[in-house]
């Protein structure tokens, strides 16, 4: 027996681990849901769900928290994808939360609906009685995440307490919760950004078009490029101009920065990413830059 | 880019991206240089992005450090930043052209024994830091003991801060001898000693010219080359059923698949198998890899779906094994337990227990002894196990479990205990003695 024969590549090992985690949640929790953001990480999650449960149906619906400020290309992509999968989609709308007076919209040129999502998400989780929510977060994304468990517990208020995490030994995940609590589950915790891109390439996954270089009208703010859209007001002397850009993450049009790029195929994008020296969050997410501990604060409040 | 997906999840030989995965845990007492070492590994393997590095440079400058403190790269949550210490297991990632690495960075304090146990539970290798000036201290023994208890297959003693002892061979030799002396008792399979300076980078990535007397590999070279393929058990077939796929659709009307991750052994179509606990015999009809593609072989750590020739009643918690090599269902467990809760474990205590994909309840029949993790002394008078203490217990379970000895099988030899009032994971256990399964040697051909 040659030893090489019984080895698996790192991507297959990570895939296998993620599938195991998804099946474990499906088996041990009553009402899971898969949170879909339109981004590449949630594309990977959906693909893994297919691998874990086909030829059966997903034992959970897919939920998108729609801020109303999404890229239209992403929404279109989402609807096509869900139709192909033949799975159930729930859309939780931030606009509705605003209309119902659950949250108050920020105003001004730097207004963003980012923080409002938390309320919409927690309301939807409660309304549907979800006890587990899959998310596509990775530990390499941000320092606050490095210590987060694969099964991350949220109390009745949706809060995360970094000091009261359950130890995770071997692959023995403990999904027991009380009524009203829920658990966020991150099957691709151990993947890095490059792993995700390599996996997308190997598996031939389709991504929303904004991940590839395209011409777009943008303006520069705080050293980053933002799309001109009905959702942002320009501040003097910001000037719109057209250039070739692509996005590294998918979020709201109002706070997701683009990078200048001509990489219009997966291969070219991956090559660019492999050579980059700035983290994807540091580069393109205004919401994380506000304060050093911004991410941690938002996690405590129950944000993804 | 390599073309297309690798077949059967196997490594494509000669292709560019045939990395495998090595998980390792780091342990050391406070200030032994663990953060500096990890920071250096990340830095030198170019995992540090420009914005992260700038942030660290800025912080170092602000604090008035005379050099860029790489340890800051790995510092985590706000509370810890305020206290200036690491208090929980943190996971870090880096890769080289040969391997991808997952580091479980576990803090060294005695009160955090549970963190090291957690990190070691999934590790292929453990790095135990020793400060060259202080030599072996109580903590070093504790870390080594935990690594051996959790049966981490490869252990590296990193003798750090060699720059502060003039890179003196005699210092290193003394530590090597002392550790080797008592490590003998710990039953390690592979132990390596490496003298280094994490601060200056000696023997971390490149072999150091300042220690010409040292002929071994640098730490990174060792991490890249240590052979982990044969650490897995490829002999005893153990497939805990995790999930049953039964599509309620016309086109897959008769499909009934048993999904799970191979715990150990190698499975192939047509193998004769036994389903436990029912004891029914059948054969594997087909093995579907992720997504329904038929494959010829399944082995750890693959997640697959088995289709059986006969229509049996199989559900989550059952285990598929070879007919002549399987665990005997038991309700009596003799185990070492590491306690992770403020509420101590005592005789007569009742807990939830999770073993493979099976949940049951357990009662503590007896606490046989508590181990002093620093001296390895056994206290047979002990009445309880407190937080971060380790002891040998006898448990009785509400339903039979399909267990193997932990030293033979990590997948079927481990369990967790759960407090049924709080739902917290309060203990991690490793099964000691089990009557040998009958037969053996018939599954796999390793
Ligand atoms: N001289 C010297 N100092 C070191 C070395 N490694 C770490 N240090 C210093 O030891 C102190 C503690 O290191 P740190 O990495 O924070 O230790 P940790 O508590 O184990 O994470 C810091 O001041 C480091 O700069 C080394 O190899 N040589």
XYZ file of C-alpha atoms and ligand atoms in Angstrom:
778
model
C 0.000 0.000 0.000
C 1.439 3.338 -0.938
C 0.793 5.935 1.702
C 0.028 8.682 -0.796
C -3.033 6.726 -1.811
C -4.723 7.364 1.504
C -4.024 11.048 1.752
C -6.442 13.814 0.979
C -5.582 17.292 -0.178
C -6.125 20.151 2.251
C -9.165 21.361 0.331
C -10.796 17.937 0.468
C -10.050 17.740 4.185
C -11.656 21.141 4.743
C -14.610 20.195 2.581
C -15.113 16.979 4.448
C -14.997 18.796 7.781
C -17.580 21.351 6.598
C -19.932 18.645 5.342
C -19.615 16.834 8.649
C -20.519 20.024 10.518
C -23.556 20.706 8.351
C -24.901 17.203 8.786
C -24.307 17.392 12.520
C -26.422 20.539 12.756
C -29.158 19.066 10.579
C -29.278 16.039 12.854
C -29.088 17.724 16.243
C -31.034 20.950 15.868
C -34.709 21.361 15.092
C -34.923 24.381 12.800
C -31.699 25.385 11.114
C -31.438 28.035 8.432
C -28.643 28.918 6.051
C -27.790 32.613 5.928
C -27.077 33.760 2.420
C -25.330 37.039 1.751
C -24.705 36.735 -1.954
C -20.981 36.696 -1.302
C -18.513 34.028 -2.307
C -18.458 32.463 1.155
C -22.164 31.821 1.090
C -21.836 30.411 -2.438
C -19.402 27.935 -0.985
C -21.849 27.129 1.825
C -24.650 26.405 -0.612
C -22.376 24.192 -2.644
C -21.340 22.310 0.486
C -24.996 21.889 1.420
C -25.586 20.256 -1.940
C -22.702 17.925 -1.276
C -23.936 17.107 2.194
C -27.586 16.430 1.419
C -28.076 15.506 -2.243
C -29.858 13.658 -3.691
C -32.143 14.743 -0.822
C -33.481 18.235 -0.245
C -31.735 20.643 2.122
C -33.137 20.047 5.587
C -33.365 23.837 6.027
C -34.389 26.960 4.121
C -32.049 29.659 2.892
C -32.448 33.183 4.286
C -31.203 36.467 2.904
C -31.233 39.630 4.986
C -31.962 42.182 2.303
C -30.909 45.680 3.270
C -32.551 47.181 0.206
C -29.143 48.595 -0.692
C -27.809 45.504 -2.352
C -26.227 45.386 -5.751
C -29.053 44.559 -8.180
C -26.733 42.058 -9.890
C -26.497 40.134 -6.638
C -30.248 39.929 -6.109
C -30.728 38.699 -9.659
C -28.019 36.138 -9.162
C -29.592 34.974 -5.901
C -32.977 34.390 -7.463
C -31.558 32.428 -10.377
C -29.484 30.311 -8.029
C -32.329 29.478 -5.683
C -34.467 28.478 -8.608
C -31.794 26.133 -9.893
C -31.379 24.592 -6.435
C -35.116 24.220 -5.975
C -34.792 25.172 -2.313
C -36.849 27.554 -0.192
C -35.724 31.189 0.130
C -36.811 33.519 2.921
C -36.086 37.215 2.458
C -35.913 39.261 5.659
C -36.210 42.900 4.732
C -34.477 45.773 6.492
C -36.848 48.137 4.696
C -39.743 46.426 6.459
C -38.010 46.799 9.821
C -37.673 50.499 9.063
C -41.302 50.791 7.958
C -42.462 49.021 11.094
C -40.436 51.359 13.238
C -38.228 48.565 14.588
C -35.147 50.529 13.567
C -34.371 54.087 12.594
C -32.561 54.775 9.391
C -29.236 56.619 9.645
C -29.011 59.837 7.713
C -26.269 61.831 6.049
C -23.761 61.030 3.343
C -22.122 58.271 5.382
C -25.357 56.573 6.364
C -25.347 52.815 6.128
C -27.875 50.112 6.822
C -25.203 47.806 8.081
C -26.043 48.005 11.747
C -29.765 47.782 11.066
C -29.337 44.300 9.637
C -28.776 42.918 13.103
C -32.306 43.746 14.224
C -33.883 42.393 11.052
C -31.891 39.210 11.344
C -32.700 38.600 15.009
C -36.386 39.374 14.402
C -36.479 36.890 11.543
C -34.743 34.223 13.589
C -37.313 34.669 16.310
C -40.287 34.875 13.978
C -39.402 31.642 12.216
C -38.207 29.924 15.366
C -34.772 29.125 13.979
C -32.418 27.503 16.455
C -29.349 27.325 14.249
C -28.063 29.613 11.524
C -25.221 28.676 9.184
C -22.917 31.509 8.324
C -19.931 31.718 6.023
C -17.565 33.472 8.431
C -13.947 32.386 8.545
C -11.493 32.706 11.404
C -8.818 34.214 9.212
C -11.014 37.184 8.339
C -10.515 39.239 11.417
C -8.780 38.930 14.742
C -11.960 38.783 16.791
C -12.992 35.717 14.869
C -9.821 33.727 15.534
C -11.229 32.480 18.812
C -14.787 31.946 17.767
C -16.049 28.399 17.895
C -17.545 26.501 14.999
C -20.736 26.307 17.081
C -21.101 29.807 18.441
C -23.825 30.352 21.010
C -26.163 33.313 21.144
C -28.377 34.083 24.093
C -31.972 35.277 23.936
C -30.691 38.671 22.834
C -28.603 37.198 20.056
C -25.438 38.202 21.900
C -22.102 36.471 21.694
C -20.063 36.183 24.867
C -16.426 35.471 24.024
C -15.750 34.479 27.641
C -18.495 31.876 27.813
C -17.754 29.737 24.807
C -18.030 25.986 25.001
C -14.836 24.051 24.544
C -14.806 22.195 21.217
C -12.975 18.912 21.495
C -12.276 16.483 18.664
C -15.251 16.711 16.335
C -17.757 16.320 19.154
C -19.877 19.416 18.685
C -22.362 20.159 21.421
C -25.464 21.736 19.902
C -27.688 21.678 22.973
C -29.509 24.922 23.610
C -32.432 26.251 25.578
C -35.567 27.668 24.085
C -35.021 31.154 22.746
C -31.300 30.663 22.263
C -29.730 29.868 18.957
C -26.406 28.828 17.630
C -24.480 30.318 14.740
C -22.578 27.637 12.931
C -19.560 28.342 10.754
C -18.720 25.288 8.666
C -15.865 26.995 6.832
C -14.233 28.437 9.967
C -10.913 26.858 9.061
C -10.752 28.071 5.489
C -8.629 31.016 4.431
C -9.581 33.451 1.726
C -7.248 31.684 -0.675
C -8.782 28.302 0.157
C -12.192 29.694 -0.753
C -10.952 30.988 -4.091
C -9.139 27.771 -4.906
C -12.209 25.767 -4.029
C -14.417 27.952 -6.202
C -11.983 27.399 -9.056
C -11.687 23.655 -8.568
C -15.407 23.159 -8.250
C -16.257 25.580 -11.028
C -18.675 27.592 -8.873
C -20.508 30.513 -10.382
C -20.207 33.876 -8.607
C -22.159 37.121 -8.819
C -20.755 39.208 -11.687
C -19.505 42.017 -9.434
C -16.593 39.781 -8.387
C -15.113 40.208 -11.845
C -13.689 43.352 -13.381
C -16.315 45.546 -14.987
C -16.713 49.236 -15.876
C -18.480 51.181 -13.161
C -19.071 54.738 -12.094
C -17.310 55.215 -8.759
C -15.978 57.881 -6.445
C -13.079 57.913 -4.009
C -13.637 58.274 -0.264
C -11.141 57.645 2.543
C -8.822 56.075 0.012
C -11.411 53.562 -1.175
C -13.616 53.343 -4.241
C -17.391 53.247 -3.861
C -20.107 52.756 -6.423
C -22.210 55.729 -7.365
C -25.753 54.675 -6.424
C -29.012 56.152 -5.175
C -27.944 55.053 -1.676
C -25.012 57.428 -1.159
C -24.683 61.167 -1.330
C -21.397 62.549 -2.534
C -19.595 64.978 -0.262
C -17.843 67.904 -1.863
C -15.270 67.602 -3.543
C -15.921 63.942 -4.360
C -16.155 63.457 -8.108
C -17.623 60.444 -9.859
C -15.533 58.798 -12.553
C -15.680 55.592 -14.509
C -13.093 52.856 -14.233
C -12.641 49.108 -14.261
C -13.247 47.584 -10.822
C -14.126 44.372 -9.072
C -15.336 43.573 -5.557
C -13.670 41.306 -3.040
C -16.680 40.971 -0.774
C -20.385 41.523 -1.243
C -22.189 43.953 1.035
C -24.237 47.085 0.659
C -23.538 49.416 -2.239
C -23.162 52.175 0.312
C -20.258 50.695 2.252
C -18.542 48.058 0.138
C -15.417 49.289 -1.572
C -14.227 48.156 -4.968
C -10.660 47.621 -6.080
C -9.360 48.775 -9.423
C -8.731 45.713 -11.485
C -8.927 44.291 -14.957
C -9.156 40.699 -13.737
C -12.249 39.506 -15.547
C -11.904 35.738 -15.121
C -11.661 33.512 -12.063
C -8.069 32.635 -12.859
C -7.041 36.264 -13.067
C -8.908 37.167 -9.880
C -7.251 34.340 -7.957
C -3.850 35.355 -9.268
C -4.439 38.914 -8.083
C -5.659 37.794 -4.678
C -2.701 35.508 -4.178
C -0.422 38.478 -4.748
C -2.308 40.959 -2.563
C -0.829 42.186 0.646
C -3.953 43.661 2.210
C -6.693 41.700 3.961
C -10.048 41.668 2.262
C -11.687 43.410 5.173
C -8.965 46.005 5.601
C -9.210 46.781 1.957
C -12.873 46.995 1.227
C -15.145 47.127 4.216
C -15.711 50.579 5.607
C -17.742 49.098 8.443
C -14.719 47.369 9.963
C -12.410 50.290 9.770
C -14.334 52.562 12.060
C -12.596 51.331 15.200
C -10.107 48.634 15.897
C -12.615 46.649 17.866
C -15.524 47.406 15.541
C -16.002 43.842 14.495
C -15.981 42.529 18.025
C -18.569 45.073 19.118
C -20.878 44.191 16.289
C -20.512 40.498 17.027
C -21.509 41.028 20.619
C -24.645 42.742 19.408
C -25.572 39.750 17.299
C -24.366 40.770 13.871
C -23.234 37.869 11.695
C -3.796 26.216 -11.498
C -4.297 22.507 -11.446
C -6.932 21.387 -13.898
C -10.262 20.163 -12.558
C -11.045 18.578 -9.198
C -8.874 15.878 -7.741
C -10.494 12.505 -8.182
C -11.745 10.669 -5.123
C -10.400 13.408 -2.931
C -6.918 12.056 -3.354
C -3.783 14.046 -3.772
C -2.898 14.711 -7.364
C 0.716 13.780 -7.621
C 2.868 16.380 -9.251
C 0.122 18.963 -9.447
C 0.812 22.370 -8.068
C -1.751 22.487 -5.296
C -1.450 19.105 -3.647
C -1.018 20.530 -0.211
C -2.053 18.447 2.702
C -3.144 19.714 6.075
C -1.239 19.647 9.356
C -2.919 20.751 12.554
C -0.650 21.671 15.426
C -1.041 23.064 18.908
C 1.413 25.339 20.676
C 1.924 25.411 24.415
C 4.272 27.318 26.649
C 4.285 29.210 29.906
C 3.639 32.916 29.814
C 6.578 34.774 28.274
C 8.284 31.721 26.832
C 7.830 33.350 23.440
C 4.843 31.561 21.993
C 3.244 34.645 20.467
C 6.566 35.755 19.086
C 7.119 32.347 17.518
C 3.688 32.212 15.917
C 4.001 35.805 14.758
C 7.314 34.949 13.151
C 5.951 31.875 11.410
C 3.091 33.919 10.004
C 5.381 36.769 9.046
C 8.043 34.688 7.363
C 5.565 32.599 5.432
C 4.029 35.842 4.168
C 0.654 35.422 5.765
C 0.782 38.888 7.185
C -0.944 41.462 5.114
C 0.363 44.958 4.812
C -2.441 46.539 6.804
C -1.938 44.072 9.665
C 1.804 44.702 9.708
C 1.344 48.458 9.677
C -1.014 48.151 12.575
C 1.541 46.199 14.567
C 4.360 48.575 13.673
C 2.222 51.468 14.775
C 1.355 49.811 18.084
C 4.989 48.929 18.761
C 6.015 52.482 18.035
C 3.331 53.861 20.296
C 4.467 51.627 23.140
C 8.061 52.617 22.580
C 9.318 49.119 21.740
C 12.750 49.044 20.207
C 11.698 46.437 17.614
C 8.496 45.452 15.891
C 6.760 43.116 18.282
C 5.576 40.240 16.094
C 3.714 38.829 19.079
C 1.125 41.544 18.526
C 0.066 39.865 15.322
C -1.664 37.132 17.180
C -3.297 39.094 19.885
C -7.032 38.602 19.992
C -10.017 39.895 21.782
C -10.415 43.215 23.494
C -10.447 41.860 27.033
C -7.178 40.131 26.338
C -5.680 43.163 24.761
C -6.501 45.048 27.914
C -5.040 42.400 30.177
C -2.171 41.759 27.814
C -2.566 37.979 27.932
C -4.111 35.296 25.791
C -6.935 33.464 27.479
C -8.579 31.200 24.979
C -7.717 28.891 22.141
C -7.221 30.898 18.985
C -6.834 29.413 15.562
C -4.357 30.729 12.991
C -3.562 29.717 9.472
C -0.593 29.721 7.190
C 0.649 27.729 4.308
C 3.830 27.017 2.429
C 4.172 25.400 -0.966
C 4.206 22.035 0.811
C 1.478 22.217 3.410
C -1.368 24.136 4.869
C -1.172 24.594 8.636
C -3.811 25.191 11.261
C -2.389 26.377 14.565
C -4.368 25.946 17.755
C -2.732 28.625 19.848
C -3.352 27.587 23.436
C -2.412 29.719 26.401
C -0.100 28.348 29.022
C -1.559 29.170 32.410
C -2.375 26.264 34.663
C -5.982 27.427 34.845
C -6.141 26.967 31.108
C -5.336 23.283 30.989
C -8.682 22.844 29.325
C -7.570 25.038 26.455
C -4.539 22.942 25.791
C -6.634 19.790 25.972
C -9.009 21.336 23.444
C -6.209 22.356 21.099
C -4.425 19.017 21.429
C -7.563 16.988 20.751
C -7.376 17.655 17.023
C -3.625 18.175 16.699
C -1.234 16.084 14.642
C 1.661 17.739 16.398
C 2.327 19.779 19.530
C 5.036 22.359 20.066
C 6.031 22.740 23.714
C 8.096 25.858 24.325
C 10.867 25.814 26.880
C 12.796 28.937 27.892
C 16.514 28.069 27.531
C 17.387 30.152 30.583
C 14.869 28.529 32.860
C 15.058 25.030 31.506
C 12.308 22.580 32.200
C 9.736 23.997 34.558
C 6.604 22.505 36.011
C 4.507 23.807 33.114
C 6.686 22.068 30.559
C 5.909 18.770 32.249
C 2.233 19.564 32.288
C 2.198 20.444 28.613
C 4.083 17.283 27.751
C 1.739 15.216 29.872
C -1.336 16.651 28.179
C 0.153 16.055 24.738
C 0.763 12.435 25.661
C -2.639 12.000 27.287
C -4.369 13.282 24.154
C -2.013 11.136 22.100
C -0.748 13.884 19.882
C 1.378 11.798 17.522
C 4.332 14.204 17.189
C 5.823 16.438 19.844
C 8.440 19.160 19.400
C 10.251 20.690 22.339
C 11.240 24.129 21.112
C 14.061 25.375 23.311
C 13.606 29.100 22.833
C 15.622 32.223 23.654
C 18.900 30.517 22.785
C 20.243 34.022 22.068
C 20.106 34.747 25.791
C 22.375 31.792 26.602
C 24.905 32.595 23.887
C 23.604 29.830 21.662
C 25.332 27.418 23.982
C 25.134 23.777 23.021
C 25.596 22.630 26.618
C 22.413 24.419 27.702
C 20.438 22.753 24.946
C 21.922 19.335 25.698
C 21.060 19.623 29.358
C 17.432 20.368 28.566
C 17.251 17.628 25.949
C 18.576 15.081 28.438
C 16.316 16.140 31.237
C 13.190 16.085 29.111
C 14.107 12.811 27.473
C 14.543 11.320 30.927
C 11.001 11.838 32.085
C 9.377 11.899 28.644
C 10.218 8.202 28.400
C 7.424 7.535 30.830
C 4.986 9.463 28.717
C 4.888 7.052 25.837
C 5.424 9.464 22.951
C 5.799 8.080 19.473
C 7.892 10.891 18.040
C 9.784 13.586 19.936
C 12.032 16.274 18.425
C 14.155 18.951 20.099
C 14.955 22.193 18.306
C 17.069 25.047 19.747
C 15.838 28.416 18.520
C 15.381 32.098 18.963
C 11.893 33.135 17.983
C 12.841 36.776 18.383
C 15.781 36.674 15.997
C 14.480 33.893 13.814
C 17.199 31.312 14.437
C 16.101 27.821 13.375
C 12.526 28.947 12.896
C 12.450 29.002 9.112
C 16.107 28.734 8.168
C 18.765 26.781 9.961
C 20.804 29.127 12.079
C 24.483 29.766 11.471
C 24.815 30.720 15.083
C 24.243 27.133 16.179
C 26.459 25.108 13.853
C 26.531 22.314 16.436
C 22.830 21.648 15.811
C 22.354 19.303 12.906
C 18.603 18.890 12.852
C 16.010 20.710 10.775
C 14.557 24.153 11.360
C 11.113 24.168 12.936
C 9.326 25.016 9.696
C 11.195 22.341 7.784
C 10.146 19.815 10.391
C 6.520 20.967 10.236
C 6.550 20.683 6.471
C 8.075 17.228 6.364
C 6.886 15.301 9.385
C 5.011 12.266 8.121
C 1.436 12.216 9.361
C -0.171 9.876 6.844
C 0.379 6.799 8.979
C -0.908 8.413 12.168
C -4.433 7.569 11.133
C -5.941 4.220 11.866
C -6.549 2.620 8.461
C -7.183 -0.838 9.872
C -10.299 -0.823 12.036
C -13.325 0.160 9.992
C -15.528 2.484 12.060
C -18.248 4.453 10.333
C -20.586 6.265 12.728
C -23.830 6.987 10.914
C -24.502 10.675 11.088
C -27.417 11.354 8.787
C -29.745 9.311 6.615
C -30.416 10.552 3.087
C -33.803 9.413 1.891
C -35.067 11.716 -0.840
C -38.819 11.951 -1.004
C -38.737 12.280 -4.766
C -39.820 9.920 -7.513
C -36.534 9.832 -9.367
C -34.672 8.682 -6.229
C -37.430 6.592 -4.856
C -35.325 3.736 -3.533
C -32.316 5.759 -2.499
C -31.381 5.245 1.097
C -27.926 6.478 1.977
C -26.085 6.527 5.297
C -23.884 9.578 5.608
C -20.997 10.195 7.900
C -17.309 10.825 8.225
C -15.085 7.760 8.178
C -13.720 7.446 11.715
C -11.064 4.891 10.811
C -10.315 2.107 8.353
C -10.840 1.823 4.626
C -14.227 0.972 3.120
C -14.872 -0.370 -0.363
C -17.939 -1.429 -2.323
C -18.863 -5.098 -1.765
C -17.189 -5.213 1.657
C -19.078 -7.348 4.079
C -20.114 -5.187 7.021
C -21.992 -5.370 10.272
C -24.341 -2.694 11.528
C -24.183 -2.051 15.262
C -25.853 -2.269 17.658
C -28.353 -4.453 15.756
C -25.620 -6.860 14.657
C -27.157 -7.334 11.203
C -24.805 -8.306 8.402
C -24.881 -6.896 4.883
C -22.582 -5.617 2.166
C -21.722 -2.145 0.952
C -23.461 -1.701 -2.359
C -21.985 1.630 -3.294
C -20.041 4.497 -1.759
C -21.081 7.984 -2.744
C -18.661 10.759 -2.178
C -19.939 14.272 -1.503
C -22.819 15.119 -3.773
C -23.580 11.605 -4.987
C -20.542 10.609 -7.073
C -19.700 6.908 -6.708
C -16.175 6.200 -5.499
C -14.067 3.088 -4.964
C -12.640 3.751 -1.534
C -13.403 5.766 1.559
C -10.982 6.477 4.390
C -10.501 9.116 7.101
C -11.233 12.001 7.091
C -13.636 11.660 4.153
C -17.330 12.483 4.512
C -19.229 9.958 2.405
C -22.566 8.215 2.007
C -22.858 4.414 2.101
C -25.572 2.471 0.320
C -26.125 -1.043 1.638
C -27.252 -4.147 -0.229
C -29.998 -5.044 2.203
C -32.833 -2.936 3.385
C -31.964 -2.593 7.066
C -33.211 -0.217 9.659
C -30.168 1.986 10.233
C -30.230 5.347 11.943
C -28.028 8.068 13.378
C -25.858 6.759 16.167
C -25.450 3.330 14.619
C -22.017 2.237 13.492
C -20.952 0.336 10.412
C -17.898 -1.876 10.902
C -16.321 -4.988 9.388
C -17.947 -8.229 10.399
C -14.871 -9.530 12.207
C -13.531 -6.320 13.644
C -15.911 -4.205 15.611
C -16.323 -2.736 19.069
C -18.409 -4.556 21.631
C -21.312 -2.416 22.834
C -20.749 -1.450 26.455
C -22.369 0.626 29.156
C -19.283 0.677 31.367
C -16.538 3.125 30.589
C -13.128 3.328 32.190
C -11.785 6.711 31.157
C -9.513 9.647 31.804
C -11.481 12.856 32.027
C -10.314 16.441 31.846
C -12.749 18.642 33.733
C -13.723 21.991 32.240
C -16.319 23.432 34.555
C -16.425 25.399 37.798
C -18.905 22.859 39.133
C -16.730 19.903 40.132
C -17.235 16.341 38.980
C -18.160 14.046 41.850
C -19.152 10.430 42.227
C -22.870 9.919 41.497
C -22.905 12.988 39.225
C -25.073 12.662 36.115
C -24.260 14.129 32.758
C -25.178 14.004 29.121
C -22.581 12.166 27.084
C -21.816 12.515 23.400
C -19.747 9.783 21.785
C -19.345 9.667 17.977
C -22.855 10.513 16.746
C -24.561 9.007 19.751
C -26.055 10.872 22.694
C -26.821 9.219 26.003
C -26.669 9.914 29.712
C -23.880 8.904 32.042
C -23.492 8.549 35.763
C -20.154 8.715 37.541
C -19.797 5.409 39.379
C -16.443 6.247 40.846
C -13.609 8.717 40.726
C -10.625 6.385 40.871
C -7.908 8.972 41.214
C -6.959 12.494 40.346
C -3.666 13.190 38.629
C -1.461 16.058 39.646
C -0.701 17.364 36.162
C 2.639 18.749 37.268
C 4.085 15.796 39.171
C 1.921 13.004 37.701
C 1.204 11.911 41.270
C -2.082 9.983 41.623
C -4.327 11.033 44.446
C -6.655 8.149 45.180
C -8.332 9.971 48.038
C -9.619 12.739 45.796
C -13.357 13.328 46.155
C -13.815 15.540 43.137
C -12.352 16.882 39.920
C -12.301 20.659 39.755
C -11.874 22.952 36.803
C -8.768 22.024 34.783
C -8.153 18.832 36.737
C -7.673 15.428 35.213
C -8.626 12.090 36.671
C -9.635 8.547 36.017
C -13.312 7.753 36.335
C -15.688 4.890 35.906
C -18.888 5.811 34.096
C -22.091 3.919 33.460
C -24.212 4.983 30.489
C -27.950 4.852 29.874
C -27.467 3.168 26.502
C -24.690 1.010 25.088
C -21.859 2.863 23.363
C -19.611 1.477 20.631
C -16.216 2.373 22.002
C -12.579 1.595 21.325
C -9.548 2.364 23.387
C -8.521 5.973 22.761
C -4.911 5.012 22.155
C -6.031 2.853 19.263
C -8.755 5.096 17.926
C -9.223 8.802 18.557
C -12.593 8.845 16.770
C -14.276 6.117 18.775
C -12.243 6.474 21.965
C -13.228 10.046 22.812
C -16.351 11.585 24.318
C -17.592 14.778 25.899
C -19.701 15.243 29.003
C -22.470 17.828 29.032
C -24.109 19.505 32.011
C -27.771 18.883 31.428
C -28.876 21.978 33.308
C -26.656 24.516 31.549
C -25.980 22.542 28.338
C -22.295 23.396 28.714
C -19.563 21.024 27.667
C -18.003 20.240 31.036
C -15.580 17.408 30.355
C -13.553 15.674 27.700
C -12.911 11.961 28.067
C -10.586 9.323 26.695
C -11.428 5.651 26.985
C -8.771 3.523 28.602
C -9.284 -0.192 28.722
C -11.681 -2.032 26.484
C -11.821 -5.762 25.934
C -10.160 -6.279 22.556
C -12.644 -6.574 19.713
C -12.758 -10.135 18.427
C -10.888 -11.027 15.271
C -9.260 -7.924 13.900
C -7.018 -7.393 10.952
C -9.718 -8.082 8.414
C -10.655 -4.528 7.571
C -8.204 -2.621 5.409
C -4.820 -3.845 4.389
C -2.436 -1.367 5.931
N 15.780 37.362 23.652
C 14.676 36.730 23.252
N 13.492 37.191 23.655
C 12.380 36.526 23.221
C 12.456 35.404 22.374
N 11.192 34.989 22.111
C 10.369 35.840 22.780
N 11.083 36.779 23.434
C 10.595 37.875 24.280
O 9.959 37.311 25.412
C 8.830 38.097 25.790
C 7.590 37.239 25.809
O 7.315 36.774 24.515
P 5.853 36.408 24.018
O 5.994 35.931 22.632
O 4.921 37.535 24.288
O 5.552 35.198 25.005
P 4.244 34.334 25.256
O 3.689 34.820 26.560
O 4.749 32.948 25.353
O 3.340 34.532 24.092
C 8.747 39.220 24.786
O 9.364 40.347 25.334
C 9.527 38.692 23.599
O 10.090 39.703 22.826
C 13.758 34.942 21.967
O 13.913 33.961 21.235
N 14.822 35.637 22.456
